[in-house]
Short mmCIF file of C-alpha atoms and ligand atoms in Angstrom, two decimals:
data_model
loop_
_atom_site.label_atom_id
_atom_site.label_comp_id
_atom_site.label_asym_id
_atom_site.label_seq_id
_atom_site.Cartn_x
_atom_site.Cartn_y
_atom_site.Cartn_z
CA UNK A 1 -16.28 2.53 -10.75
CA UNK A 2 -14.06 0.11 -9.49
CA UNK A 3 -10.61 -1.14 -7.34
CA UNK A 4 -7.71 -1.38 -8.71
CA UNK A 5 -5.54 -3.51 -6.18
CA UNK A 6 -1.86 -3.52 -6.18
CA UNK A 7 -0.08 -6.49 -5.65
CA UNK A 8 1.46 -7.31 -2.42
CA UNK A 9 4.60 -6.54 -3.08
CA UNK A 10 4.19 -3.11 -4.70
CA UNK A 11 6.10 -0.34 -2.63
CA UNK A 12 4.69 3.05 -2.01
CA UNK A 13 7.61 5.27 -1.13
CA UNK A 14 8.48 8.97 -1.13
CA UNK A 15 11.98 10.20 -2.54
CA UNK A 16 14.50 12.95 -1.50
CA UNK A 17 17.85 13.52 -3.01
CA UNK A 18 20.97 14.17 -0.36
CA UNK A 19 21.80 17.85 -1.27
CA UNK A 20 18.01 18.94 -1.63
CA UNK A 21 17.28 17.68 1.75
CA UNK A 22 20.47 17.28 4.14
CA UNK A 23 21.92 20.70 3.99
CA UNK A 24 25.33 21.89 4.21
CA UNK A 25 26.98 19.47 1.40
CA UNK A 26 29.96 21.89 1.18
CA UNK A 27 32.70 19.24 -0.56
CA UNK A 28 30.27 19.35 -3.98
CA UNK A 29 30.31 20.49 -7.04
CA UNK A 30 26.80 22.31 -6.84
CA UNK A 31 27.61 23.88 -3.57
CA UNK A 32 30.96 25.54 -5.15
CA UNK A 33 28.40 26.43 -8.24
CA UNK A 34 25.64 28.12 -5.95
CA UNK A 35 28.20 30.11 -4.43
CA UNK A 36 30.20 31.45 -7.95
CA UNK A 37 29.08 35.26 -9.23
CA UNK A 38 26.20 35.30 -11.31
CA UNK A 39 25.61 31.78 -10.67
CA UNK A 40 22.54 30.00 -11.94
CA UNK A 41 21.46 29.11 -8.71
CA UNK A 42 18.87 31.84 -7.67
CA UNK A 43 19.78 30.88 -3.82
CA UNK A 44 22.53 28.30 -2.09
CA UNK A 45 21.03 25.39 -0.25
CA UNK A 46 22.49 26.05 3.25
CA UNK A 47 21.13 24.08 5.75
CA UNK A 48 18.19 22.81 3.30
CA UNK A 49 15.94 20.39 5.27
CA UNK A 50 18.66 19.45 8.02
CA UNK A 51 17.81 16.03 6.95
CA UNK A 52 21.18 14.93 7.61
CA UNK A 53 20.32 15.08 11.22
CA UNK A 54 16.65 14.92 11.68
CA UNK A 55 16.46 11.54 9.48
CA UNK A 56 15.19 9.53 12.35
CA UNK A 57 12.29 12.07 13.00
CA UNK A 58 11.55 12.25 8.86
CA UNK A 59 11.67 8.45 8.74
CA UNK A 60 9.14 7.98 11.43
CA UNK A 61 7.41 10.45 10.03
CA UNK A 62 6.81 9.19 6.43
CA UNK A 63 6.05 5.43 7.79
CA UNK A 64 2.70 6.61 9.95
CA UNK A 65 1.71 8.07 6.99
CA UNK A 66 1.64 4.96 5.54
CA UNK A 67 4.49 4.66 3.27
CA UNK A 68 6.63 1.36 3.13
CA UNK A 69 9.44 2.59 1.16
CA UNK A 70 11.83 5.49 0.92
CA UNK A 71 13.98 6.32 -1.55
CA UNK A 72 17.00 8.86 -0.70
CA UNK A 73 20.65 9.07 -2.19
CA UNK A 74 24.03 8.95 -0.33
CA UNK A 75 26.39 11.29 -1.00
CA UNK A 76 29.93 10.46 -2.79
CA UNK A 77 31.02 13.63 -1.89
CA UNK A 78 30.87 12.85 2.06
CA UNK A 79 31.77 9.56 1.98
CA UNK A 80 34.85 10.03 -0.27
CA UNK A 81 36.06 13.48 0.59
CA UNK A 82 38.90 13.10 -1.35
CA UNK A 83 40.59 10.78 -4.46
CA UNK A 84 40.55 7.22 -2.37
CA UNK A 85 39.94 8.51 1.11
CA UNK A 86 36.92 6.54 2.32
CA UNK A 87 34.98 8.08 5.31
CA UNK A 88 33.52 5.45 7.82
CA UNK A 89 32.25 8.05 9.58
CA UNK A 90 29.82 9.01 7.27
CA UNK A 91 29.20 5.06 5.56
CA UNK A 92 28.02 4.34 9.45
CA UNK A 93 25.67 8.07 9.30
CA UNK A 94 24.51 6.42 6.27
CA UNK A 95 24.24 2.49 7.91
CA UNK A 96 22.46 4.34 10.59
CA UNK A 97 19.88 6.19 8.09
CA UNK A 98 18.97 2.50 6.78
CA UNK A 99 18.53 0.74 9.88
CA UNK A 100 16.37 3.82 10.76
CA UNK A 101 14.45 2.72 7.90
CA UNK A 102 14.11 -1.24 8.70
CA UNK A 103 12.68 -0.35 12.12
CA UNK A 104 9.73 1.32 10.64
CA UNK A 105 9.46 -1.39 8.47
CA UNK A 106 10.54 0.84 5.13
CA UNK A 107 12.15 -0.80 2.24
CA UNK A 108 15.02 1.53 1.58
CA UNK A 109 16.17 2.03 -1.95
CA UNK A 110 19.35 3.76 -2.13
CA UNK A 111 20.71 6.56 -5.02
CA UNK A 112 24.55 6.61 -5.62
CA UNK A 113 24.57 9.89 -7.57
CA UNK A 114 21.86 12.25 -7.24
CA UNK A 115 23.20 15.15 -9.42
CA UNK A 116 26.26 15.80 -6.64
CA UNK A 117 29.72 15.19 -7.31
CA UNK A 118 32.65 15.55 -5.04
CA UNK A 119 35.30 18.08 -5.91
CA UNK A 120 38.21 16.45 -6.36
CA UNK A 121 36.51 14.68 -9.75
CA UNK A 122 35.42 17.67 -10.75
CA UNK A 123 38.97 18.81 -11.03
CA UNK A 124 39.72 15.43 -12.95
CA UNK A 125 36.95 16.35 -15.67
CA UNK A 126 33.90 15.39 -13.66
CA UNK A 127 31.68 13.44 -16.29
CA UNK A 128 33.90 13.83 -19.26
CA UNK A 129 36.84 12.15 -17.35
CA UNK A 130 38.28 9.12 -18.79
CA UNK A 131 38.65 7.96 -15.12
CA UNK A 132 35.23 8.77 -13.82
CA UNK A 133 33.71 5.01 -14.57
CA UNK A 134 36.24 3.30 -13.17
CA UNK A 135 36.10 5.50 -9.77
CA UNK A 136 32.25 5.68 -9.49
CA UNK A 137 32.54 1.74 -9.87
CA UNK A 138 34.88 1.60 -6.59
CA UNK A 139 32.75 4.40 -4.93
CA UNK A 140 29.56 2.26 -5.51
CA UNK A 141 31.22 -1.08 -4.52
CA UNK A 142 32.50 -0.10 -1.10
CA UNK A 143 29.55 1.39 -0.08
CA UNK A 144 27.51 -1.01 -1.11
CA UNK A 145 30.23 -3.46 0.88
CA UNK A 146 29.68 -1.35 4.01
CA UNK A 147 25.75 -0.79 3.45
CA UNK A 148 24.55 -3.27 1.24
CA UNK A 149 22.84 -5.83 3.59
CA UNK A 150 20.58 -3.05 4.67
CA UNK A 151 19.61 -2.06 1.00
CA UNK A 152 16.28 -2.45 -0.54
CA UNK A 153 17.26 -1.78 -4.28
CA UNK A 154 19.68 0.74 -5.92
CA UNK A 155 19.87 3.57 -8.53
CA UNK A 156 23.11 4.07 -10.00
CA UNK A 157 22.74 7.24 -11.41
CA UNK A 158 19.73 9.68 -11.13
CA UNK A 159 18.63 10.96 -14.98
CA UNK A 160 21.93 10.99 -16.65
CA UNK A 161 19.62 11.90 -19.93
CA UNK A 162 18.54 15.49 -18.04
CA UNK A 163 21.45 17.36 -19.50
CA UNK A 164 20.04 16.20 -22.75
CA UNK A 165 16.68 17.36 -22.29
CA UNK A 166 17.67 20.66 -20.82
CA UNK A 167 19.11 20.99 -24.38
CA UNK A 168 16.16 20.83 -26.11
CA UNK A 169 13.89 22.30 -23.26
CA UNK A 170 15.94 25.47 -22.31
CA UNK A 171 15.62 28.59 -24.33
CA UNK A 172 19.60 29.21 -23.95
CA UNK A 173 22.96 26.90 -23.60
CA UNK A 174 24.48 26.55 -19.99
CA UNK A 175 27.86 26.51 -21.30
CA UNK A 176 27.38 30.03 -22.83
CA UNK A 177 26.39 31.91 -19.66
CA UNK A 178 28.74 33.84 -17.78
CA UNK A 179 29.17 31.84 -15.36
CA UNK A 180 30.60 28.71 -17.02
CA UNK A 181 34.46 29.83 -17.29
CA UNK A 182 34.49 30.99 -13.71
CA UNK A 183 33.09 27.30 -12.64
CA UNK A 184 35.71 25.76 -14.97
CA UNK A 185 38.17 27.81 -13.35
CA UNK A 186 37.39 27.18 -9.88
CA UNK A 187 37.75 23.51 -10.54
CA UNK A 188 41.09 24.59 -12.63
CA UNK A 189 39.95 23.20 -15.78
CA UNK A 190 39.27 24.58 -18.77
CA UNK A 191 35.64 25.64 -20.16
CA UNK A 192 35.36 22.64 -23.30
CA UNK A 193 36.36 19.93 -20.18
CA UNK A 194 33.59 21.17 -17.18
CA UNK A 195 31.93 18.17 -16.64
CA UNK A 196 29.22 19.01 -14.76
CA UNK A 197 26.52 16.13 -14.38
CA UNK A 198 23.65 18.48 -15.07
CA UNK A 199 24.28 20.79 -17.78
CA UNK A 200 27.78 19.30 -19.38
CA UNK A 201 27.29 18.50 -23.11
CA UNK A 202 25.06 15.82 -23.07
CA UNK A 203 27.24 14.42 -26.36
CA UNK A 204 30.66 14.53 -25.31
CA UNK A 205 29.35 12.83 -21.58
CA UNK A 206 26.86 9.87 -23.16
CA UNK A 207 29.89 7.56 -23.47
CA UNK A 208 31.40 8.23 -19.69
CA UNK A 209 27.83 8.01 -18.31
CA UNK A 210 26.97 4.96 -19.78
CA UNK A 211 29.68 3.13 -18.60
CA UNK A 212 30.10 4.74 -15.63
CA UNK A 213 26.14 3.16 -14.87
CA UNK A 214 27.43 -0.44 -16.38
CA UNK A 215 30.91 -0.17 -14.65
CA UNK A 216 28.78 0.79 -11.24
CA UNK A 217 26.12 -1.98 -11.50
CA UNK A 218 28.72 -4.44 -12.28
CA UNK A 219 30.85 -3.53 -8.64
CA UNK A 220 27.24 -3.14 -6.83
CA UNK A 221 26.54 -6.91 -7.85
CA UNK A 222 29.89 -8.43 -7.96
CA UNK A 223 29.44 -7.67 -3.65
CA UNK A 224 26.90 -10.98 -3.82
CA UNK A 225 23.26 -9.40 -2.70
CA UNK A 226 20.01 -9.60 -4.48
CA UNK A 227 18.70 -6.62 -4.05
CA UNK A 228 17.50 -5.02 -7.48
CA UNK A 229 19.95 -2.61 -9.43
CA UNK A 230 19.25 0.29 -12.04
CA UNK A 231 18.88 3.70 -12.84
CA UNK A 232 16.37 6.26 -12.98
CA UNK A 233 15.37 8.66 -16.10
CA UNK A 234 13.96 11.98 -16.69
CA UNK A 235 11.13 11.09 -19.24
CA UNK A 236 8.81 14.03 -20.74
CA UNK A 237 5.72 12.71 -21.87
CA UNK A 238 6.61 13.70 -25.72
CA UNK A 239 3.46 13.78 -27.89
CA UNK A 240 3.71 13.43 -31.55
CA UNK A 241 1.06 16.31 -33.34
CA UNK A 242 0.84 15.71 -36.93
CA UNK A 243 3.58 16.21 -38.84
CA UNK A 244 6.10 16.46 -36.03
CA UNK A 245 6.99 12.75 -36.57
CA UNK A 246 10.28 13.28 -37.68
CA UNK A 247 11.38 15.33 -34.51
CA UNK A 248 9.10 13.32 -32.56
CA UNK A 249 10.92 10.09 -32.96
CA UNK A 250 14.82 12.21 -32.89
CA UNK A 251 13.76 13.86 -29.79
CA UNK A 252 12.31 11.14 -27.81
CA UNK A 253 15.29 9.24 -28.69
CA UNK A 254 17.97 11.85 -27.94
CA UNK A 255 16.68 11.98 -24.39
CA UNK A 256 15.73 8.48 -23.35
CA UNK A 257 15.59 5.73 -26.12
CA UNK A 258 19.55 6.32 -26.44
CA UNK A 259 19.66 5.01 -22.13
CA UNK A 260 17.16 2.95 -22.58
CA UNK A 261 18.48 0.52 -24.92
CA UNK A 262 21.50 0.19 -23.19
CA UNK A 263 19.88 -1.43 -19.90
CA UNK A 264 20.44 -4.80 -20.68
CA UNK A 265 22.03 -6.32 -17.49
CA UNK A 266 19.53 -3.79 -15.33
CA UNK A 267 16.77 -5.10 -13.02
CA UNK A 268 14.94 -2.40 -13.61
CA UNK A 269 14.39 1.26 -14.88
CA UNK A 270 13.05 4.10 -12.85
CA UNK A 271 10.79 6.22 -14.36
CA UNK A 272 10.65 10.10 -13.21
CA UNK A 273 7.96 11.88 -15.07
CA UNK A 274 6.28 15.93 -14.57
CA UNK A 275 4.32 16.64 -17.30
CA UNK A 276 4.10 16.35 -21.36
CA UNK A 277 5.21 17.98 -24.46
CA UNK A 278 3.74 18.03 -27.32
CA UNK A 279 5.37 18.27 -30.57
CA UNK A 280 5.01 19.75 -34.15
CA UNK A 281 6.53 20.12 -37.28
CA UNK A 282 8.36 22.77 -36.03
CA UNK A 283 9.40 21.34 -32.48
CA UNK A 284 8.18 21.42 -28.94
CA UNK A 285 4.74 23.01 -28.48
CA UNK A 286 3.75 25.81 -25.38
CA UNK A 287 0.91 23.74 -23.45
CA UNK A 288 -2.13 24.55 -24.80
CA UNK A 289 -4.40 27.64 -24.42
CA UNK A 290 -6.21 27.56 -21.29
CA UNK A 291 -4.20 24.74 -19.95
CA UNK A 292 -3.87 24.13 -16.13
CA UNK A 293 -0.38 24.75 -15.10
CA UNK A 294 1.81 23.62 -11.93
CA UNK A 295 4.06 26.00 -10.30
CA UNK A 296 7.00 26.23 -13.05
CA UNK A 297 4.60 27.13 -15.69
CA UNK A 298 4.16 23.28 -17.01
CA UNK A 299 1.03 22.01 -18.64
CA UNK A 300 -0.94 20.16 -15.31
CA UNK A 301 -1.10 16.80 -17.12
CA UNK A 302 -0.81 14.06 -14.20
CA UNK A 303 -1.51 11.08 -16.98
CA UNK A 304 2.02 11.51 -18.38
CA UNK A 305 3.42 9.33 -15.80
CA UNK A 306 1.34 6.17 -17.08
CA UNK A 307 2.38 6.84 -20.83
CA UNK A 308 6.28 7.26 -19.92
CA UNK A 309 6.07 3.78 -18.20
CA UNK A 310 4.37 2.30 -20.80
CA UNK A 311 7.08 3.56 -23.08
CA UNK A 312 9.93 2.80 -20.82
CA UNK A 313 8.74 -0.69 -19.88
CA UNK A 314 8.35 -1.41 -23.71
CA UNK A 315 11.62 0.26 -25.06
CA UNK A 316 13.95 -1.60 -22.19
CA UNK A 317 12.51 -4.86 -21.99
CA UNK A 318 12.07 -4.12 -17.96
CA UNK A 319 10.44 -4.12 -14.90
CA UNK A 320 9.78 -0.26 -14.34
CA UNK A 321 9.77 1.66 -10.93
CA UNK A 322 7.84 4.98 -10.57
CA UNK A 323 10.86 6.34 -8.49
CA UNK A 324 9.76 10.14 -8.90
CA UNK A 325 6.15 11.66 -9.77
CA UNK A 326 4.56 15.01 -8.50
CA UNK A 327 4.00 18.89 -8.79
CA UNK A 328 5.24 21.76 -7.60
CA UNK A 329 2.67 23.37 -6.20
CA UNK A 330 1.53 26.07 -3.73
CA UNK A 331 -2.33 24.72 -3.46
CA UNK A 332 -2.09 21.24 -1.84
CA UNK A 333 -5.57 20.55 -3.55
CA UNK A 334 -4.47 20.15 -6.58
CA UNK A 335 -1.58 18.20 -5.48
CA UNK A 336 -3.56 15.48 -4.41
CA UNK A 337 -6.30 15.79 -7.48
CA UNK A 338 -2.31 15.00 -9.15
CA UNK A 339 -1.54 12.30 -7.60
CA UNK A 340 -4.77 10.58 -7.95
CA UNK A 341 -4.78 11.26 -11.83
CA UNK A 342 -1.35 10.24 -12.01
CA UNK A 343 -1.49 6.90 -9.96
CA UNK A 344 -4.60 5.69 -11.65
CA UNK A 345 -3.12 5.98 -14.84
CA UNK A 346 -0.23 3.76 -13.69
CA UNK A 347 -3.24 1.89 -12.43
CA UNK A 348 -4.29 1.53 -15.96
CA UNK A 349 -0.95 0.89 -17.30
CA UNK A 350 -0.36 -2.00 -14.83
CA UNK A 351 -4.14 -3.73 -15.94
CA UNK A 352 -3.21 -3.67 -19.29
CA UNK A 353 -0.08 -5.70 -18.79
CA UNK A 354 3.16 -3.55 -17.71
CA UNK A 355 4.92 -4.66 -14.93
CA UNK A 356 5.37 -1.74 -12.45
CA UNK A 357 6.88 -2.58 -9.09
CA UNK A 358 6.65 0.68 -6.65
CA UNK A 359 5.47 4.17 -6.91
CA UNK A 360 7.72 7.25 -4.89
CA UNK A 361 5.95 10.55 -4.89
CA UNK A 362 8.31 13.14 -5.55
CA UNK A 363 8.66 14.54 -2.53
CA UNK A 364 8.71 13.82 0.89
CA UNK A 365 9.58 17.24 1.42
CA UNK A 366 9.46 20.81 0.23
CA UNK A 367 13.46 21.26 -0.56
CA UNK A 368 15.66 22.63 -2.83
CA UNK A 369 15.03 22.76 -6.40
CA UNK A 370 18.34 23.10 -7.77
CA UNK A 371 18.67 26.26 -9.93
CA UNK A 372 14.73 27.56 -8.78
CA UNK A 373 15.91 27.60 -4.91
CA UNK A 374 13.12 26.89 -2.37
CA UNK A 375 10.43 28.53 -4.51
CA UNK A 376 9.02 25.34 -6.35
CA UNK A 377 7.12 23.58 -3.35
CA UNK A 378 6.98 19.98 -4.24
CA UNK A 379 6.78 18.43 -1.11
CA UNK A 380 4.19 16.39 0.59
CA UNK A 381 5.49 17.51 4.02
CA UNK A 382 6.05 21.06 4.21
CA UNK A 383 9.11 22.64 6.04
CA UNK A 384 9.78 25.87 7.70
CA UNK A 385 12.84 27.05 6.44
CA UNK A 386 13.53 29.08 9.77
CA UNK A 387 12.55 26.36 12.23
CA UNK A 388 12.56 23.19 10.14
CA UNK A 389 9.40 22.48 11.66
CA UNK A 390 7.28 20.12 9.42
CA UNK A 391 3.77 19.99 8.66
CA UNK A 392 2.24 17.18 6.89
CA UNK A 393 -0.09 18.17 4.12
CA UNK A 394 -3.08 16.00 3.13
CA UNK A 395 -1.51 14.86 -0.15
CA UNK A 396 0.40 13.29 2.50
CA UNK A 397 -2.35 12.15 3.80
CA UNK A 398 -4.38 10.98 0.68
CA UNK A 399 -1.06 8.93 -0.72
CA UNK A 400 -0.45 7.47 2.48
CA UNK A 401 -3.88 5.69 2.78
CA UNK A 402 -3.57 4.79 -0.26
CA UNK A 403 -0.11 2.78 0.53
CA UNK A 404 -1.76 1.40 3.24
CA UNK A 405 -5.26 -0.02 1.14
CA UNK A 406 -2.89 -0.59 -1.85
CA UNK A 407 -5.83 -0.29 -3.97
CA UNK A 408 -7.09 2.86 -5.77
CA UNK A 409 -10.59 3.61 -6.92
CA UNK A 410 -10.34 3.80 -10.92
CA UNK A 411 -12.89 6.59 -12.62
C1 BGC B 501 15.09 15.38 -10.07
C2 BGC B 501 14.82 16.01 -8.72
C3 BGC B 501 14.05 17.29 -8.91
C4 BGC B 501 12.72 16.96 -9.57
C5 BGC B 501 11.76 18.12 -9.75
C6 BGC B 501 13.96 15.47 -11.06
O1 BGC B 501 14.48 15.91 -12.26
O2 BGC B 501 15.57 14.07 -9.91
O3 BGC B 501 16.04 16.20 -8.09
O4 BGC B 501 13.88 18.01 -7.75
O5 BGC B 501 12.96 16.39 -10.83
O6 BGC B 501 12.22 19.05 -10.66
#
């Protein structure tokens, strides 16, 4: 058994997304969604983790454990409430949120769009609007004007493939539930031009993504810093079983290999990976009998993470970030057998040659996930919803030294 030593550089972080952890982010899309009858969203975030005000006590927090980065998005829904009208008010709660970070020595590394979008541009089409590029451009470069010398790296978009893969992983289509015309309506548009992020059709939003992530990392640099700018991507492990080859390679590509080789101009991709999925002749396999399973029902399989950055790395020609990795879990134990699994095998990926630069356990804190409410607990902190007290949990523990020896013992 040996070490395997990171090198200086590399940045251990944790990662939160603004409406899973600040609470209260009423001027979105997804709050207007978790609020609609019959909506998708088993419970509304409310008040979430309060992170919007307890930041400086989370921050603190997550740097004695040991971490030296954090990754967190700002929200374009607070800090342009409305078509053009900028809020300095919330830039500065945000300027304040990274300085926070520098004086506990954390590299921040800052999401534009974490799934959120304000409500005016949902009225406007949201992510099949003509216009949306061009104004998530301006919304990236004067924030990054107002916060940029305090930024570690950026993500322009979080997983714009996920509305892809929900296609082929969901047993039914979002836009044929019951709730999809009342949505539409509420934003006054009709049904065929909802353009929600997450579950719009991924085919009629590639195009407006895409350049709505070149558009955005074109404004971001054209401000004159050097941090490093990409996005981040939901990638299954997808396994090819004999005779599935066919679907194999039409899948993978459907839901990644379509973003990925359209990074040129990037500094890097982020790679956000849960489990695997194997596939057949006749399309994605259940996890196999017996299998361990996390907390949604997935196959327990924490080496996926070192195969989707081997894939990643190789199919974008870049430097790859681990910017989300973990389970949702009730038992803690096997959260931590997880993440040692998981971050060996990016161990293993990085001593055979692939050129990973951080790793951010996904996340800090037990929050809300999306249509599953509080249930899923993926958190390395946990939070009492009625108090917001937090309590670390050793996975916290057990990543944290490892941030600190930035060396793992390989098996
Ligand atoms: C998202 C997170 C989410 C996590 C766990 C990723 O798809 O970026 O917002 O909570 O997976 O499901």
């Amino acid at each position: 058994m040996k070490d395997f030593t990171f090198p200086n550089n590399f940045i251990w972080g944790t990662a939160t997304s603004a409406h899973q952890v600040e609470g209260n982010n009423i001027n979105s899309d997804n709050w207007v969604m978790e609020h609609l009858a019959g909506s998708a969203f088993v419970e509304p975030s409310g008040d979430a983790c309060d992170h919007y005000h307890r930041y400086p006590e989370d921050i603190a927090l997550l740097a004695k454990l040991g971490f030296n980065a954090y990754r967190f998005s700002i929200e374009w829904a607070r800090i342009e409430p409305e078509e053009g009208e900028f809020s300095m008010a919330e830039l500065e709660h945000y300027r304040r949120m990274l300085a926070a970070c520098h004086e506990h020595g954390i590299t921040p590394m800052v999401t534009f769009h974490h799934f959120t979008t304000p409500r005016w541009l949902m009225r406007e089409g949201g992510w099949l609007g003509e216009k949306t590029p061009d104004r998530f451009a301006r919304y990236c470069e004067k924030a990054t004007r107002h916060l940029g010398d305090l930024m570690g790296g950026a993500c322009t978009l979080n997983e714009p493939n996920l509305s892809a893969l929900l296609g082929y992983l969901l047993p039914f289509k979002m836009n044929e539930q019951p709730w999809w015309p009342l949505a539409a309506d509420t934003f006054g548009v009709p049904p065929d031009r909802f353009g929600s992020f997450l579950f719009a059709d991924p085919t009629q939003a590639h195009e407006v993504i895409v350049s709505s992530h070149r558009k955005a990392v074109e404004a971001i640099k054209s401000v004159g810093y050097d941090f490093p700018v990409g996005l981040t991507l939901a990638l299954v492990d997808f396994q090819c079983i004999e005779g599935g080859e066919g679907l194999f390679t039409k899948i993978r590509y459907n839901t990644g290999g379509n973003f990925l080789e359209r990074l040129q101009g990037d500094d890097f991709v982020g790679v956000q990976t849960y489990t695997r999925t194997r596939i057949n002749a006749d399309g994605l396999m259940d996890p196999p009998e017996g299998a361990e399973k996390n907390q949604m029902g997935e196959e327990f399989y924490p080496q996926s993470i070192g195969n989707t950055v081997r894939y990643a790395a190789e199919a974008s020609g870049l430097p790859v970030y681990v910017t989300e990795n973990g389970l949702a879990s009730e038992d803690d134990t096997q959260r931590v057998k997880f993440y040692r699994q998981a971050i060996q095998s990016v161990a293993q990926a990085m001593q055979d040659g692939v050129d990973v630069r951080g790793y951010f356990c996904w996340s800090a804190f037990d929050n809300f996930e999306w249509v599953s409410g509080y249930g899923p607990k993926f958190g390395i902190i946990a939070v009492d919803r009625e108090t917001q007290v937090r309590t670390v949990k050793p996975s916290a523990e057990y990543v944290g030294k490892l941030a600190r020896a930035n060396k793992i013992r390989m098996e």
